[in-house]
């Protein structure tokens, strides 16, 4: 069998393959990392070889009984030493999300917000814009649409604006969804994305009692956070940190594992954050957070208008990322368990047979077939990013209207088919030969916004630069890191179900 090799280098750099037979290497892609070469298969198995060994493989040479053959066999790269049924099962497991349907349903219950963020992706409205509030009647119709999904799992996520501004509708959705789901019997969860500044004890009691997951944003130390997320006449950081601690205390009072049950806090990495990786990690740890998501800024909403102040070359972001995760690994070695979410997503794909189903990093992406976004007025979008573009004046990703469209209409919409095609990495010209194809994903809405096409040009994409740079870093750590480092990275992949947040409901 001929050695089949693909490289994510430019086609002009490819060397013709030998026609000589070899010992049955699976089709592989390759990428140079430092003084080694990474080989990956379409099934996600991988191994490192030296440049000299790659030359031998490209020449069709693989000596039987050699150390190289043994190493490739142990890694699962030799066709004559793998179980086809195991490979098929592995691929089915990684793509099982295709059998379901949209499980994440984002409800924008209001565009009003009391904070002003320099990068606001939601295009917030002022507090007097009550016309941007979702009504209870509209909310009930959204619940009906969400529960009509073919997915056995449904998460209703409240967003804004600031969803606590329209808390009565949040409560109404929770109560209506729980009641209706008693007859349907789906696995139902609720989550709330809030800046927490409008939280109070009564609202917290309700959210905890109804098992609502709570997520907020922390942009690092107080001075940095308050510079980027302004709250009139108060410190946004102090408000958020007070309630983060209080919510975590409530979980502890319920006897829940604090390493598993805590407020999720997200970072938006602006230019001002790039030289403060350790301070930002320390700020999260001081608040009791044990998971940090080091996200770059996105090109949606107000971030488009303020890009001159907040944007940066993605190599500068990757330098920040490497320093921050190096520090996180160092802290783990000292006994403080903390992980970075990007790393956890990619490592789960790289080191296990599972896919965490993170909608922005999968193939095809989660637009419509993994999530739907409902605006306050009932307009339905393929995803939250598509809804963000609507607020910027572009309705390309609007696919329906609550009360008028049927679930079947949404799933058969031409835009949904186009996005699934555009985010299929095996149909993406720059992705089909990429070494990281088995672990990665593209966002066609991001490509549309930044490059004018849902297909995009990945070699010029800032999103691709981030994904590829993070995977370069992780694979290099897996190759060159000591055993303790590799153990820490393997621990990042541990996924434990937070069953407490699943609603108690069963079909009769």
Short mmCIF file of C-alpha atoms in Angstrom, two decimals:
data_model
loop_
_atom_site.label_atom_id
_atom_site.label_comp_id
_atom_site.label_asym_id
_atom_site.label_seq_id
_atom_site.Cartn_x
_atom_site.Cartn_y
_atom_site.Cartn_z
CA UNK A 1 0.00 0.00 0.00
CA UNK A 2 1.29 3.45 -0.89
CA UNK A 3 2.08 5.91 1.88
CA UNK A 4 -0.55 8.64 1.71
CA UNK A 5 0.63 11.98 3.06
CA UNK A 6 -0.91 15.41 3.05
CA UNK A 7 0.70 18.58 4.30
CA UNK A 8 -0.82 21.89 5.33
CA UNK A 9 1.95 23.72 3.50
CA UNK A 10 1.39 25.50 0.20
CA UNK A 11 0.92 23.14 -2.78
CA UNK A 12 4.09 24.44 -4.42
CA UNK A 13 6.08 23.10 -1.47
CA UNK A 14 4.80 19.54 -1.83
CA UNK A 15 7.17 16.81 -2.94
CA UNK A 16 5.72 14.10 -5.23
CA UNK A 17 5.06 10.84 -3.39
CA UNK A 18 6.83 7.62 -4.24
CA UNK A 19 4.91 4.82 -5.94
CA UNK A 20 6.83 2.22 -3.91
CA UNK A 21 4.75 -0.05 -1.67
CA UNK A 22 4.98 0.32 2.09
CA UNK A 23 3.78 -1.48 5.21
CA UNK A 24 0.30 0.07 5.17
CA UNK A 25 0.42 3.58 6.67
CA UNK A 26 -3.02 5.13 7.02
CA UNK A 27 -3.64 8.39 5.14
CA UNK A 28 -1.90 11.10 7.17
CA UNK A 29 -1.39 14.84 7.09
CA UNK A 30 1.80 16.40 8.43
CA UNK A 31 3.11 19.64 9.94
CA UNK A 32 6.59 20.70 11.05
CA UNK A 33 6.75 21.69 14.74
CA UNK A 34 10.22 22.68 15.93
CA UNK A 35 12.65 19.88 15.14
CA UNK A 36 9.94 17.26 14.65
CA UNK A 37 7.04 16.55 12.31
CA UNK A 38 3.50 15.83 13.49
CA UNK A 39 1.48 13.20 11.61
CA UNK A 40 -2.30 12.95 12.07
CA UNK A 41 -4.91 10.61 10.60
CA UNK A 42 -8.51 11.50 9.65
CA UNK A 43 -9.58 9.59 12.79
CA UNK A 44 -7.56 11.84 15.11
CA UNK A 45 -4.68 9.48 15.90
CA UNK A 46 -1.26 11.11 15.78
CA UNK A 47 2.48 10.65 16.20
CA UNK A 48 5.70 12.62 15.90
CA UNK A 49 8.50 11.63 13.55
CA UNK A 50 11.83 13.22 12.69
CA UNK A 51 12.31 15.05 9.37
CA UNK A 52 14.57 12.18 8.28
CA UNK A 53 11.87 9.63 9.10
CA UNK A 54 9.35 11.69 7.15
CA UNK A 55 11.69 11.64 4.17
CA UNK A 56 11.79 7.84 4.37
CA UNK A 57 8.01 7.65 4.56
CA UNK A 58 7.61 9.98 1.60
CA UNK A 59 9.95 7.75 -0.33
CA UNK A 60 7.70 4.78 0.41
CA UNK A 61 10.10 3.22 2.88
CA UNK A 62 9.01 1.75 6.19
CA UNK A 63 11.18 -1.10 7.36
CA UNK A 64 9.25 -3.93 8.97
CA UNK A 65 10.23 -4.52 12.57
CA UNK A 66 11.90 -1.12 12.89
CA UNK A 67 11.47 1.19 15.86
CA UNK A 68 9.60 3.62 13.57
CA UNK A 69 7.12 0.94 12.51
CA UNK A 70 6.53 -0.02 16.15
CA UNK A 71 5.98 3.60 17.14
CA UNK A 72 3.54 4.23 14.29
CA UNK A 73 1.67 1.01 15.07
CA UNK A 74 1.31 1.93 18.76
CA UNK A 75 -0.05 5.34 17.73
CA UNK A 76 -2.65 3.71 15.47
CA UNK A 77 -1.20 4.93 12.18
CA UNK A 78 -0.64 1.58 10.43
CA UNK A 79 -3.59 0.32 8.42
CA UNK A 80 -2.69 -3.36 8.74
CA UNK A 81 -2.55 -3.14 12.54
CA UNK A 82 -5.77 -1.28 13.33
CA UNK A 83 -9.30 -2.54 13.79
CA UNK A 84 -11.60 -0.98 11.14
CA UNK A 85 -14.58 -1.42 13.46
CA UNK A 86 -12.76 0.57 16.18
CA UNK A 87 -12.00 3.36 13.73
CA UNK A 88 -15.62 3.46 12.57
CA UNK A 89 -16.84 3.56 16.19
CA UNK A 90 -14.36 6.33 16.99
CA UNK A 91 -15.54 8.42 14.06
CA UNK A 92 -19.19 7.85 14.96
CA UNK A 93 -18.51 8.96 18.54
CA UNK A 94 -16.79 12.15 17.40
CA UNK A 95 -19.62 13.00 15.00
CA UNK A 96 -22.57 11.83 17.05
CA UNK A 97 -23.82 15.41 17.37
CA UNK A 98 -24.98 15.12 13.75
CA UNK A 99 -27.70 12.69 14.85
CA UNK A 100 -29.46 15.21 17.08
CA UNK A 101 -30.32 18.81 16.29
CA UNK A 102 -30.01 22.22 17.92
CA UNK A 103 -29.64 21.73 21.67
CA UNK A 104 -28.58 25.30 22.55
CA UNK A 105 -31.34 27.90 22.29
CA UNK A 106 -30.20 31.47 22.97
CA UNK A 107 -32.95 33.82 24.11
CA UNK A 108 -32.18 37.53 23.89
CA UNK A 109 -34.77 38.62 26.44
CA UNK A 110 -33.74 42.28 26.12
CA UNK A 111 -31.12 44.44 24.44
CA UNK A 112 -31.12 46.87 27.37
CA UNK A 113 -27.97 46.89 29.49
CA UNK A 114 -26.72 49.03 32.36
CA UNK A 115 -23.04 48.53 31.49
CA UNK A 116 -21.08 50.01 28.62
CA UNK A 117 -18.39 47.65 27.32
CA UNK A 118 -15.81 48.77 24.79
CA UNK A 119 -16.21 45.55 22.82
CA UNK A 120 -19.96 44.91 23.30
CA UNK A 121 -20.79 42.20 20.78
CA UNK A 122 -24.52 42.39 21.48
CA UNK A 123 -24.97 46.03 20.37
CA UNK A 124 -26.64 46.94 23.66
CA UNK A 125 -29.54 49.37 23.93
CA UNK A 126 -29.91 52.09 26.56
CA UNK A 127 -31.94 51.37 29.69
CA UNK A 128 -34.97 53.35 28.49
CA UNK A 129 -35.39 51.20 25.34
CA UNK A 130 -38.20 49.03 26.71
CA UNK A 131 -39.18 48.29 23.11
CA UNK A 132 -36.23 45.86 23.03
CA UNK A 133 -37.72 43.66 25.79
CA UNK A 134 -39.12 40.24 24.88
CA UNK A 135 -42.75 39.85 25.93
CA UNK A 136 -44.07 36.91 27.92
CA UNK A 137 -46.26 35.92 24.99
CA UNK A 138 -43.28 35.85 22.65
CA UNK A 139 -41.24 33.95 25.24
CA UNK A 140 -43.86 31.20 25.40
CA UNK A 141 -43.69 30.76 21.63
CA UNK A 142 -39.89 30.58 21.81
CA UNK A 143 -40.15 27.82 24.40
CA UNK A 144 -42.50 25.88 22.09
CA UNK A 145 -40.02 26.20 19.23
CA UNK A 146 -37.03 25.20 21.37
CA UNK A 147 -38.78 22.12 22.76
CA UNK A 148 -39.73 21.03 19.23
CA UNK A 149 -36.09 20.30 18.41
CA UNK A 150 -35.12 16.74 17.54
CA UNK A 151 -32.35 16.93 20.13
CA UNK A 152 -33.02 14.99 23.34
CA UNK A 153 -31.06 17.69 25.22
CA UNK A 154 -32.18 21.34 25.40
CA UNK A 155 -30.38 24.26 27.02
CA UNK A 156 -32.22 27.57 27.21
CA UNK A 157 -29.64 30.33 27.61
CA UNK A 158 -30.72 33.82 28.65
CA UNK A 159 -28.71 36.61 27.09
CA UNK A 160 -29.00 40.33 26.39
CA UNK A 161 -28.17 43.09 26.75
CA UNK A 162 -28.42 42.28 30.42
CA UNK A 163 -31.08 39.59 30.98
CA UNK A 164 -31.64 40.59 34.61
CA UNK A 165 -33.19 43.81 33.25
CA UNK A 166 -36.11 41.68 32.08
CA UNK A 167 -36.08 39.18 34.94
CA UNK A 168 -39.87 38.57 34.94
CA UNK A 169 -39.57 37.08 31.44
CA UNK A 170 -36.60 34.96 32.54
CA UNK A 171 -38.78 33.56 35.33
CA UNK A 172 -41.69 33.05 32.96
CA UNK A 173 -39.56 31.06 30.51
CA UNK A 174 -38.23 28.83 33.28
CA UNK A 175 -41.68 28.07 34.64
CA UNK A 176 -43.31 27.53 31.23
CA UNK A 177 -40.46 25.36 29.95
CA UNK A 178 -40.43 23.18 33.04
CA UNK A 179 -44.20 22.70 32.89
CA UNK A 180 -44.30 21.88 29.18
CA UNK A 181 -41.31 19.59 29.41
CA UNK A 182 -43.11 17.42 31.94
CA UNK A 183 -45.03 16.01 28.96
CA UNK A 184 -42.07 15.94 26.57
CA UNK A 185 -39.31 14.57 28.83
CA UNK A 186 -36.23 16.16 27.30
CA UNK A 187 -33.05 16.69 29.29
CA UNK A 188 -33.56 20.38 30.09
CA UNK A 189 -31.10 22.96 31.43
CA UNK A 190 -31.09 26.72 31.92
CA UNK A 191 -28.16 29.13 31.87
CA UNK A 192 -27.93 32.88 32.44
CA UNK A 193 -25.22 35.14 30.98
CA UNK A 194 -25.13 38.25 33.17
CA UNK A 195 -22.83 41.04 34.32
CA UNK A 196 -24.37 40.39 37.81
CA UNK A 197 -24.63 44.08 38.69
CA UNK A 198 -28.44 43.83 38.96
CA UNK A 199 -28.37 40.64 41.02
CA UNK A 200 -30.02 40.66 44.45
CA UNK A 201 -30.73 38.04 47.10
CA UNK A 202 -34.28 37.42 45.92
CA UNK A 203 -33.19 36.81 42.34
CA UNK A 204 -30.29 34.64 43.44
CA UNK A 205 -32.62 32.53 45.60
CA UNK A 206 -34.85 31.97 42.59
CA UNK A 207 -31.98 31.07 40.24
CA UNK A 208 -30.35 28.68 42.70
CA UNK A 209 -33.69 27.06 43.59
CA UNK A 210 -34.41 26.53 39.88
CA UNK A 211 -30.91 25.21 39.13
CA UNK A 212 -29.92 27.87 36.63
CA UNK A 213 -26.25 27.91 35.64
CA UNK A 214 -24.75 31.39 35.90
CA UNK A 215 -22.03 32.81 33.67
CA UNK A 216 -20.40 36.24 33.77
CA UNK A 217 -17.44 38.16 32.39
CA UNK A 218 -14.26 39.08 34.22
CA UNK A 219 -11.59 40.90 32.26
CA UNK A 220 -8.90 40.50 34.87
CA UNK A 221 -7.86 42.84 37.71
CA UNK A 222 -10.30 45.51 38.84
CA UNK A 223 -8.64 48.44 37.04
CA UNK A 224 -8.59 46.61 33.71
CA UNK A 225 -12.12 45.25 34.08
CA UNK A 226 -13.59 48.65 34.99
CA UNK A 227 -11.74 50.32 32.13
CA UNK A 228 -13.39 47.98 29.63
CA UNK A 229 -16.76 47.35 31.30
CA UNK A 230 -18.12 50.62 32.67
CA UNK A 231 -20.93 50.70 35.23
CA UNK A 232 -22.32 54.19 36.02
CA UNK A 233 -21.38 55.41 39.50
CA UNK A 234 -19.96 52.05 40.59
CA UNK A 235 -17.27 49.45 39.96
CA UNK A 236 -18.43 46.73 37.59
CA UNK A 237 -15.66 44.50 38.90
CA UNK A 238 -16.70 44.87 42.53
CA UNK A 239 -20.32 44.12 41.67
CA UNK A 240 -19.42 41.00 39.67
CA UNK A 241 -16.86 39.70 42.15
CA UNK A 242 -19.25 40.14 45.11
CA UNK A 243 -21.89 37.99 43.45
CA UNK A 244 -19.41 35.44 42.10
CA UNK A 245 -18.32 34.77 45.68
CA UNK A 246 -21.88 34.75 46.97
CA UNK A 247 -23.11 32.33 44.31
CA UNK A 248 -20.18 30.00 44.90
CA UNK A 249 -20.97 30.10 48.61
CA UNK A 250 -24.53 29.06 47.87
CA UNK A 251 -23.32 26.08 45.86
CA UNK A 252 -21.07 25.08 48.76
CA UNK A 253 -24.00 25.41 51.18
CA UNK A 254 -25.88 22.91 48.99
CA UNK A 255 -23.00 20.45 49.38
CA UNK A 256 -21.95 20.67 45.73
CA UNK A 257 -18.36 20.03 44.67
CA UNK A 258 -16.79 23.52 44.32
CA UNK A 259 -14.36 22.28 41.65
CA UNK A 260 -17.38 21.40 39.50
CA UNK A 261 -20.08 23.86 40.56
CA UNK A 262 -19.06 27.50 40.36
CA UNK A 263 -19.80 30.62 38.36
CA UNK A 264 -18.31 30.41 34.89
CA UNK A 265 -16.43 33.63 34.11
CA UNK A 266 -15.17 34.54 30.64
CA UNK A 267 -12.40 36.87 29.50
CA UNK A 268 -12.46 38.98 26.36
CA UNK A 269 -8.82 39.62 25.51
CA UNK A 270 -8.33 43.19 24.34
CA UNK A 271 -5.08 44.98 23.55
CA UNK A 272 -4.92 46.25 27.14
CA UNK A 273 -4.81 42.66 28.44
CA UNK A 274 -1.94 41.38 26.32
CA UNK A 275 0.89 42.29 28.71
CA UNK A 276 -0.91 41.03 31.84
CA UNK A 277 -1.31 37.23 31.49
CA UNK A 278 -0.25 36.36 35.05
CA UNK A 279 -2.28 39.15 36.64
CA UNK A 280 -5.38 37.98 34.78
CA UNK A 281 -4.94 34.36 35.86
CA UNK A 282 -4.35 35.48 39.46
CA UNK A 283 -7.49 37.64 39.35
CA UNK A 284 -9.56 34.59 38.40
CA UNK A 285 -8.00 32.43 41.09
CA UNK A 286 -8.64 35.10 43.72
CA UNK A 287 -12.34 34.88 42.85
CA UNK A 288 -12.34 31.11 43.21
CA UNK A 289 -12.56 30.43 39.45
CA UNK A 290 -10.84 27.24 38.35
CA UNK A 291 -11.56 27.49 34.62
CA UNK A 292 -10.44 30.41 32.44
CA UNK A 293 -11.49 30.98 28.83
CA UNK A 294 -8.90 33.22 27.16
CA UNK A 295 -10.99 34.33 24.19
CA UNK A 296 -9.76 36.88 21.64
CA UNK A 297 -11.98 39.81 20.76
CA UNK A 298 -14.63 39.15 18.07
CA UNK A 299 -15.48 41.44 15.11
CA UNK A 300 -19.14 41.90 16.05
CA UNK A 301 -21.18 44.70 17.57
CA UNK A 302 -19.39 47.70 19.08
CA UNK A 303 -16.04 45.90 18.70
CA UNK A 304 -16.15 46.87 15.05
CA UNK A 305 -16.29 50.58 15.92
CA UNK A 306 -13.64 50.41 18.67
CA UNK A 307 -11.18 48.12 16.90
CA UNK A 308 -8.53 50.86 16.74
CA UNK A 309 -8.39 50.75 20.56
CA UNK A 310 -8.89 47.06 21.32
CA UNK A 311 -7.64 45.01 18.36
CA UNK A 312 -4.15 43.52 17.80
CA UNK A 313 -2.22 41.12 15.54
CA UNK A 314 -3.14 37.55 16.44
CA UNK A 315 0.50 36.61 17.00
CA UNK A 316 0.47 39.01 19.95
CA UNK A 317 -2.61 37.23 21.28
CA UNK A 318 -0.88 33.85 20.87
CA UNK A 319 2.14 35.11 22.78
CA UNK A 320 -0.22 36.20 25.57
CA UNK A 321 -1.96 32.82 25.43
CA UNK A 322 1.27 30.84 25.66
CA UNK A 323 2.46 32.85 28.66
CA UNK A 324 -0.89 32.52 30.43
CA UNK A 325 -1.14 28.74 29.92
CA UNK A 326 2.52 28.27 30.85
CA UNK A 327 1.64 29.98 34.12
CA UNK A 328 -1.49 27.83 34.54
CA UNK A 329 0.63 24.70 34.11
CA UNK A 330 3.12 26.08 36.64
CA UNK A 331 0.29 26.67 39.14
CA UNK A 332 -0.98 23.12 38.66
CA UNK A 333 2.48 21.80 39.45
CA UNK A 334 2.34 23.80 42.67
CA UNK A 335 -0.97 22.16 43.61
CA UNK A 336 -3.53 24.69 42.33
CA UNK A 337 -5.84 22.95 39.88
CA UNK A 338 -6.98 25.35 37.16
CA UNK A 339 -7.51 24.88 33.43
CA UNK A 340 -7.90 26.96 30.28
CA UNK A 341 -11.04 26.25 28.24
CA UNK A 342 -9.56 26.51 24.73
CA UNK A 343 -6.89 24.01 25.75
CA UNK A 344 -9.47 21.72 27.33
CA UNK A 345 -11.58 21.70 24.15
CA UNK A 346 -8.69 20.88 21.84
CA UNK A 347 -7.02 18.41 24.21
CA UNK A 348 -10.27 16.47 24.62
CA UNK A 349 -10.33 16.05 20.84
CA UNK A 350 -6.60 15.23 20.65
CA UNK A 351 -6.23 12.86 23.60
CA UNK A 352 -9.61 11.13 23.86
CA UNK A 353 -12.21 9.47 21.67
CA UNK A 354 -14.72 12.15 22.69
CA UNK A 355 -15.73 15.46 21.18
CA UNK A 356 -16.91 18.10 23.69
CA UNK A 357 -19.33 19.46 21.06
CA UNK A 358 -18.19 23.04 21.47
CA UNK A 359 -20.27 24.56 18.68
CA UNK A 360 -17.67 27.01 17.33
CA UNK A 361 -14.95 24.35 17.03
CA UNK A 362 -16.47 21.38 15.30
CA UNK A 363 -17.06 20.19 11.71
CA UNK A 364 -19.62 21.16 10.61
CA UNK A 365 -20.12 24.03 13.03
CA UNK A 366 -23.16 24.41 15.26
CA UNK A 367 -24.93 27.15 13.28
CA UNK A 368 -28.63 26.13 13.28
CA UNK A 369 -27.88 22.40 13.51
CA UNK A 370 -26.42 22.88 17.00
CA UNK A 371 -27.94 26.15 18.18
CA UNK A 372 -30.61 28.69 17.37
CA UNK A 373 -30.77 32.30 18.53
CA UNK A 374 -34.07 34.11 19.19
CA UNK A 375 -34.13 37.88 19.21
CA UNK A 376 -36.42 39.80 21.57
CA UNK A 377 -38.88 40.36 18.68
CA UNK A 378 -39.01 36.68 17.70
CA UNK A 379 -36.62 36.78 14.74
CA UNK A 380 -34.74 33.49 14.55
CA UNK A 381 -31.07 33.27 13.57
CA UNK A 382 -28.67 30.45 12.82
CA UNK A 383 -26.53 31.41 15.81
CA UNK A 384 -25.80 34.23 18.23
CA UNK A 385 -23.16 35.63 15.86
CA UNK A 386 -25.79 35.80 13.11
CA UNK A 387 -28.07 37.66 15.51
CA UNK A 388 -25.22 40.06 16.32
CA UNK A 389 -24.86 40.86 12.61
CA UNK A 390 -28.58 41.59 12.45
CA UNK A 391 -28.07 44.32 15.07
CA UNK A 392 -25.34 45.67 12.79
CA UNK A 393 -27.83 45.91 9.90
CA UNK A 394 -27.17 42.60 8.11
CA UNK A 395 -29.92 39.95 8.04
CA UNK A 396 -28.02 37.31 6.07
CA UNK A 397 -28.36 34.74 8.86
CA UNK A 398 -32.03 35.31 9.74
CA UNK A 399 -33.92 32.11 8.96
CA UNK A 400 -37.39 32.52 10.45
CA UNK A 401 -39.88 34.14 12.76
CA UNK A 402 -41.32 32.72 15.96
CA UNK A 403 -45.04 32.05 15.52
CA UNK A 404 -44.74 31.79 11.75
CA UNK A 405 -41.91 29.36 11.01
CA UNK A 406 -41.99 25.66 11.76
CA UNK A 407 -38.99 23.75 13.09
CA UNK A 408 -38.83 21.80 9.82
CA UNK A 409 -38.72 25.08 7.88
CA UNK A 410 -35.73 26.27 9.88
CA UNK A 411 -33.72 23.07 9.40
CA UNK A 412 -34.44 23.04 5.64
CA UNK A 413 -33.52 26.69 5.12
CA UNK A 414 -30.99 27.34 2.35
CA UNK A 415 -28.79 29.36 4.71
CA UNK A 416 -28.57 26.40 7.11
CA UNK A 417 -27.45 24.10 4.30
CA UNK A 418 -24.93 26.68 3.09
CA UNK A 419 -23.39 27.09 6.57
CA UNK A 420 -23.13 23.34 7.10
CA UNK A 421 -21.33 23.03 3.77
CA UNK A 422 -19.03 25.99 4.41
CA UNK A 423 -18.02 24.68 7.85
CA UNK A 424 -17.34 21.11 6.70
CA UNK A 425 -13.55 21.01 6.96
CA UNK A 426 -13.30 18.24 4.39
CA UNK A 427 -14.83 20.61 1.84
CA UNK A 428 -12.79 23.67 2.87
CA UNK A 429 -9.86 24.14 0.45
CA UNK A 430 -7.44 25.32 3.15
CA UNK A 431 -8.68 22.83 5.76
CA UNK A 432 -8.89 19.59 3.83
CA UNK A 433 -5.09 19.18 3.92
CA UNK A 434 -4.52 20.73 7.35
CA UNK A 435 -2.88 18.54 9.99
CA UNK A 436 -5.36 19.84 12.56
CA UNK A 437 -8.43 18.92 10.49
CA UNK A 438 -9.56 16.16 12.94
CA UNK A 439 -9.65 18.55 15.90
CA UNK A 440 -10.65 21.93 14.51
CA UNK A 441 -13.61 23.92 13.26
CA UNK A 442 -14.41 27.15 11.42
CA UNK A 443 -17.07 29.80 11.95
CA UNK A 444 -18.55 30.78 8.56
CA UNK A 445 -20.28 33.81 10.11
CA UNK A 446 -16.87 35.06 11.28
CA UNK A 447 -15.50 34.44 7.77
CA UNK A 448 -18.43 36.33 6.27
CA UNK A 449 -17.91 39.29 8.59
CA UNK A 450 -14.14 39.52 8.17
CA UNK A 451 -13.65 38.26 4.60
CA UNK A 452 -16.97 38.75 2.83
CA UNK A 453 -17.65 35.05 2.21
CA UNK A 454 -18.98 32.24 4.41
CA UNK A 455 -16.26 30.04 2.90
CA UNK A 456 -13.46 32.46 3.72
CA UNK A 457 -9.75 31.97 3.12
CA UNK A 458 -8.36 30.20 6.16
CA UNK A 459 -4.73 31.09 5.49
CA UNK A 460 -5.79 34.73 5.94
CA UNK A 461 -8.28 34.16 8.78
CA UNK A 462 -7.58 35.52 12.26
CA UNK A 463 -9.74 32.72 13.69
CA UNK A 464 -7.67 30.08 11.90
CA UNK A 465 -4.48 31.73 13.16
CA UNK A 466 -5.76 31.43 16.74
CA UNK A 467 -6.88 27.81 16.41
CA UNK A 468 -3.72 26.70 14.64
CA UNK A 469 -1.47 28.63 17.02
CA UNK A 470 -3.11 27.10 20.11
CA UNK A 471 -2.83 23.59 18.67
CA UNK A 472 0.82 24.20 17.76
CA UNK A 473 1.42 25.14 21.39
CA UNK A 474 -0.45 22.13 22.82
CA UNK A 475 1.17 19.56 20.56
CA UNK A 476 4.58 21.03 21.33
CA UNK A 477 3.84 20.69 25.05
CA UNK A 478 2.74 17.07 24.54
CA UNK A 479 6.00 16.36 22.72
CA UNK A 480 8.55 18.31 24.77
CA UNK A 481 6.90 18.67 28.18
CA UNK A 482 7.88 16.54 31.14
CA UNK A 483 5.60 13.77 32.37
CA UNK A 484 4.03 16.05 34.98
CA UNK A 485 3.11 18.56 32.29
CA UNK A 486 1.54 15.85 30.13
CA UNK A 487 -0.41 14.57 33.14
CA UNK A 488 -1.77 18.06 33.78
CA UNK A 489 -2.81 18.42 30.15
CA UNK A 490 -4.53 15.04 30.23
CA UNK A 491 -6.39 16.19 33.34
CA UNK A 492 -7.75 19.13 31.32
CA UNK A 493 -9.74 16.60 29.28
CA UNK A 494 -11.67 15.23 32.27
CA UNK A 495 -15.35 15.88 31.62
CA UNK A 496 -17.72 15.39 34.54
CA UNK A 497 -21.43 15.89 34.09
CA UNK A 498 -22.94 18.61 36.24
CA UNK A 499 -26.15 16.68 36.83
CA UNK A 500 -27.39 19.13 39.48
CA UNK A 501 -28.34 21.60 36.73
CA UNK A 502 -30.50 19.11 34.82
CA UNK A 503 -34.16 19.80 35.51
CA UNK A 504 -36.30 17.14 37.22
CA UNK A 505 -38.86 16.17 34.60
CA UNK A 506 -40.04 12.99 32.99
CA UNK A 507 -42.55 12.03 30.35
CA UNK A 508 -45.64 10.29 31.73
#
